[in-house]
Coordinates of C-alpha atoms in Angstrom, one line a residue:
M1 CA 7.2 22.2 -29.7
T2 CA 9.1 20.1 -27.1
E3 CA 6.8 18.9 -24.4
D4 CA 7.8 20.2 -20.9
I5 CA 8.4 18.0 -17.9
D6 CA 5.0 18.7 -16.3
G7 CA 3.3 17.8 -19.6
R8 CA 5.1 14.5 -19.8
I9 CA 4.2 13.6 -16.2
A10 CA 0.5 14.6 -16.7
R11 CA 0.4 12.4 -19.9
H12 CA 1.6 9.4 -17.8
S13 CA -0.8 10.2 -14.9
A14 CA -4.1 9.6 -16.7
A15 CA -7.2 9.0 -14.6
F16 CA -7.4 5.3 -15.5
N17 CA -4.1 4.7 -13.8
S18 CA -5.6 5.4 -10.4
V19 CA -5.5 2.6 -7.8
G20 CA -8.2 3.0 -5.3
R21 CA -8.7 6.7 -5.1
V22 CA -5.0 7.6 -5.7
P23 CA -3.7 8.8 -9.1
L24 CA -0.5 7.2 -10.2
A25 CA 2.1 7.9 -13.0
A26 CA 2.9 5.1 -15.4
L27 CA 6.6 5.8 -15.4
T28 CA 9.4 3.3 -15.4
L29 CA 12.2 3.7 -12.9
E30 CA 14.4 5.3 -15.6
Q31 CA 11.7 7.7 -16.6
A32 CA 10.9 8.7 -13.1
S33 CA 14.5 9.4 -12.3
S34 CA 14.9 11.4 -15.5
A35 CA 11.9 13.5 -14.7
I36 CA 13.1 14.2 -11.1
V37 CA 16.7 15.0 -12.2
E38 CA 15.4 17.3 -14.9
A39 CA 13.0 19.2 -12.6
A40 CA 15.6 19.6 -9.9
S41 CA 18.2 20.8 -12.3
Q42 CA 15.8 23.5 -13.5
G43 CA 14.9 24.6 -10.0
K44 CA 11.3 23.3 -10.3
P45 CA 9.6 22.4 -7.0
G46 CA 7.7 19.2 -6.7
D47 CA 6.5 16.7 -4.2
V48 CA 7.1 13.0 -5.0
H49 CA 5.2 10.2 -3.2
L50 CA 6.0 6.5 -3.3
V51 CA 2.6 4.9 -3.0
N52 CA 2.0 1.4 -1.7
A53 CA -1.0 -0.6 -0.7
Y54 CA -1.0 1.0 2.8
C55 CA -1.0 4.5 1.2
V56 CA -4.1 3.5 -0.9
A57 CA -5.8 2.2 2.2
L58 CA -5.0 5.4 4.2
A59 CA -6.3 7.6 1.4
E60 CA -9.6 5.7 1.5
K61 CA -10.0 6.6 5.2
S62 CA -8.5 10.0 5.3
D63 CA -9.7 12.8 3.1
P64 CA -6.8 15.2 4.0
Y65 CA -4.3 12.6 3.1
R66 CA -6.0 11.7 -0.1
E67 CA -6.2 15.4 -1.1
R68 CA -2.4 15.6 -0.7
L69 CA -1.8 12.8 -3.1
V70 CA -4.4 13.9 -5.6
G71 CA -2.8 17.4 -5.7
S72 CA 0.8 16.1 -5.8
W73 CA 3.3 16.7 -8.5
L74 CA 4.2 13.0 -8.9
N75 CA 2.9 9.7 -7.4
L76 CA 4.8 6.5 -8.2
P77 CA 3.6 2.9 -7.5
D78 CA 5.9 1.6 -4.8
G79 CA 4.3 -1.8 -4.4
R80 CA 3.9 -4.9 -6.5
P81 CA 0.2 -5.2 -5.8
L82 CA -0.4 -1.8 -7.5
Q83 CA 1.4 -3.1 -10.6
W84 CA -0.8 -6.3 -10.5
V85 CA -4.0 -4.3 -10.4
S86 CA -2.9 -2.3 -13.4
K87 CA -2.0 -5.5 -15.3
V88 CA -5.3 -7.2 -14.5
R89 CA -7.1 -4.1 -15.7
K90 CA -5.0 -4.1 -18.9
D91 CA -4.1 -0.4 -18.4
R92 CA -2.3 1.3 -21.3
P93 CA 0.2 2.5 -20.3
A94 CA 0.5 0.0 -17.4
L95 CA 1.9 0.9 -14.0
S96 CA 5.4 -0.3 -13.3
Q97 CA 6.7 -0.7 -9.7
V98 CA 9.1 1.9 -8.6
R99 CA 10.6 1.1 -5.2
G100 CA 11.8 3.9 -2.9
R101 CA 15.2 2.3 -2.5
D102 CA 15.7 1.8 -6.2
L103 CA 14.5 5.4 -7.0
M104 CA 16.9 6.9 -4.5
D105 CA 19.8 4.9 -5.9
R106 CA 18.9 5.8 -9.5
V107 CA 18.4 9.6 -8.9
L108 CA 21.6 9.8 -6.9
A109 CA 23.5 8.1 -9.7
D110 CA 21.9 10.1 -12.5
G111 CA 22.3 13.3 -10.5
V112 CA 26.1 13.0 -10.3
E113 CA 26.4 14.0 -14.0
V114 CA 24.7 17.3 -13.5
G115 CA 26.0 18.0 -10.0
L116 CA 22.7 17.7 -8.1
R117 CA 22.7 18.8 -4.5
H118 CA 21.0 16.5 -2.0
F119 CA 19.7 16.9 1.5
L120 CA 18.8 14.0 3.9
L121 CA 15.9 14.7 6.4
G122 CA 14.6 12.2 9.0
S123 CA 15.7 9.4 11.2
T124 CA 18.6 9.7 13.7
E125 CA 22.0 11.4 13.3
E126 CA 23.7 8.0 13.5
T127 CA 21.6 6.6 10.7
L128 CA 22.0 9.7 8.5
T129 CA 25.8 9.6 9.0
R130 CA 26.0 5.9 7.9
L131 CA 23.6 6.7 5.1
Q132 CA 25.7 9.5 3.8
A133 CA 28.9 7.5 4.0
E134 CA 27.3 4.6 2.1
V135 CA 25.8 6.9 -0.6
E136 CA 29.2 8.6 -1.1
R137 CA 31.0 5.3 -1.2
V138 CA 28.6 3.8 -3.9
H139 CA 28.1 7.0 -5.9
Q140 CA 31.4 8.6 -6.4
G141 CA 31.1 12.4 -6.8
V142 CA 27.6 12.6 -5.3
R143 CA 26.9 15.9 -3.5
I144 CA 25.2 15.5 0.0
V145 CA 25.0 19.1 1.1
G146 CA 23.2 18.6 4.4
I147 CA 21.6 16.2 6.9
Q148 CA 19.0 16.8 9.5
P149 CA 17.9 14.2 12.0
R150 CA 14.2 14.3 12.8
A151 CA 11.8 11.9 14.6
P152 CA 8.4 11.1 12.9
R153 CA 6.4 13.4 15.1
E154 CA 4.9 16.8 15.2
I155 CA 7.5 19.6 15.7
D156 CA 6.9 23.1 17.0
L157 CA 7.3 26.2 14.9
K158 CA 10.8 27.0 16.3
E159 CA 12.1 23.6 15.5
R160 CA 10.5 23.7 12.0
E161 CA 12.1 27.0 11.3
R162 CA 15.6 25.7 12.3
H163 CA 15.1 22.8 9.9
L164 CA 13.9 25.0 7.1
E165 CA 16.9 27.4 7.6
A166 CA 19.3 24.5 7.5
I167 CA 17.8 23.3 4.2
R168 CA 17.8 26.8 2.7
Q169 CA 21.4 27.4 3.6
S170 CA 22.4 24.1 2.0
D171 CA 20.9 25.2 -1.3
A172 CA 19.7 21.6 -1.9
Q173 CA 17.9 20.7 -5.1
V174 CA 16.6 17.3 -3.9
I175 CA 15.4 16.7 -0.4
W176 CA 15.1 13.0 0.6
I177 CA 12.6 12.5 3.5
G178 CA 12.6 9.3 5.7
L179 CA 9.8 9.8 8.2
G180 CA 7.4 7.1 7.2
T181 CA 3.8 7.4 6.0
P182 CA 1.9 9.7 6.3
A183 CA 4.5 12.1 7.9
Q184 CA 6.9 12.1 5.0
D185 CA 4.0 12.8 2.5
E186 CA 2.9 15.8 4.5
E187 CA 6.5 17.1 4.8
A188 CA 7.2 16.6 1.1
V189 CA 4.1 18.8 0.3
A190 CA 5.2 21.5 2.8
L191 CA 8.8 21.6 1.8
A192 CA 8.2 21.7 -1.9
S193 CA 6.1 24.8 -1.5
S194 CA 8.3 26.6 1.0
I195 CA 11.8 25.6 -0.2
G196 CA 11.2 25.2 -3.9
A197 CA 13.0 21.9 -4.3
V198 CA 12.0 18.4 -5.4
C199 CA 11.0 16.6 -2.2
I200 CA 10.8 12.8 -2.1
G201 CA 9.4 10.6 0.7
V202 CA 11.3 7.3 0.6
G203 CA 10.4 5.7 4.0
A204 CA 12.5 2.7 4.8
A205 CA 15.1 3.4 2.1
F206 CA 17.2 5.2 4.7
D207 CA 17.4 2.2 6.9
F208 CA 18.0 -0.2 3.9
I209 CA 20.9 1.8 2.5
A210 CA 22.4 2.6 5.9
G211 CA 22.3 -1.1 6.8
N212 CA 19.9 -0.8 9.7
Q213 CA 17.5 -3.3 8.2
A214 CA 17.8 -6.1 5.7
E215 CA 15.8 -5.9 2.5
A216 CA 13.5 -8.7 1.5
P217 CA 15.2 -11.3 -0.7
G218 CA 14.7 -10.8 -4.5
W219 CA 12.2 -13.6 -4.8
M220 CA 10.0 -12.1 -2.1
R221 CA 10.1 -8.7 -3.8
A222 CA 9.3 -10.2 -7.2
S223 CA 6.3 -12.2 -5.8
G224 CA 4.8 -9.2 -4.0
L225 CA 5.8 -10.5 -0.5
E226 CA 8.1 -7.7 0.5
W227 CA 5.3 -6.5 3.0
L228 CA 5.4 -9.9 4.7
H229 CA 9.2 -9.7 5.1
R230 CA 8.8 -6.3 6.8
L231 CA 5.9 -7.5 8.9
L232 CA 8.0 -10.5 10.2
S233 CA 10.9 -8.1 10.9
E234 CA 8.8 -5.6 12.9
P235 CA 5.5 -7.4 13.8
R236 CA 4.6 -5.2 16.8
R237 CA 5.0 -2.0 14.9
L238 CA 3.6 -3.0 11.5
W239 CA 0.9 -5.7 12.1
R240 CA -2.0 -3.2 12.0
R241 CA -0.6 -1.4 8.9
Y242 CA -0.3 -4.6 6.8
L243 CA -3.0 -6.9 8.0
I244 CA -5.8 -4.3 8.4
G245 CA -4.4 -2.0 5.7
N246 CA -4.2 -4.8 3.1
L247 CA -7.9 -5.6 3.6
T248 CA -8.8 -1.9 3.2
F249 CA -6.6 -1.8 0.1
I250 CA -8.5 -4.7 -1.5
K251 CA -11.9 -3.0 -0.6
S252 CA -10.7 0.3 -2.1
V253 CA -9.6 -1.2 -5.3
A254 CA -12.8 -3.2 -5.7
A255 CA -14.9 -0.1 -5.0
N256 CA -13.0 2.0 -7.5
W257 CA -13.3 -0.7 -10.1
R258 CA -17.1 -0.8 -9.6
R259 CA -17.3 3.0 -9.9
S260 CA -15.3 3.1 -13.1
S261 CA -17.1 0.2 -14.8

């Protein structure tokens, strides 16, 4: 019998691939894109989370956030340090970094062949307009069926219902969410259950693709210093996340290692 998509994901999300207290799937970029495109094409709902060191640190301190990730459809390691942890532990299969920007580009490209319908949620209307234009320029034939600006804040029931109705009317199969952590993770869980689409939180990918922010040079990404590039770009907003969050990440990984040994 052919293994279904959920079975394949479960097989790649074995307990020993957890970093800290967050389970992660040992999928390559190509495998992750294939799983998402297949699920979306079949109308299967699913929440996808791009997990980095800050997410692991946040999951250590917040039980509700950790529960969202533990109960998710697919968690992917968006962060070189998570890949390093897996390599040091000699995990089999080992974790492979899947960056949000790279995943979005790959799914958009792979989805063209099957006519996937995409919706962009988050950021400002100006950013979303530039993002849509760039996506349609790079991926000829891609179907962006709706955009919805939204600030990373709590919204009232009336505003939420307007957003839900816009997404329902678009008949989108993949919803890309750029709200930052943890707002985008909460939204991905909520939308996957209420809309029935594949919902993916990709954070800064919107700004990278739209041209609002410059990505870290290749050598910094390869050496695990992408976080430093972002910190230097936005020190006032991100200093606490990276400096304090990275210490919590190290403590969480060490504690998890002791528990499992």
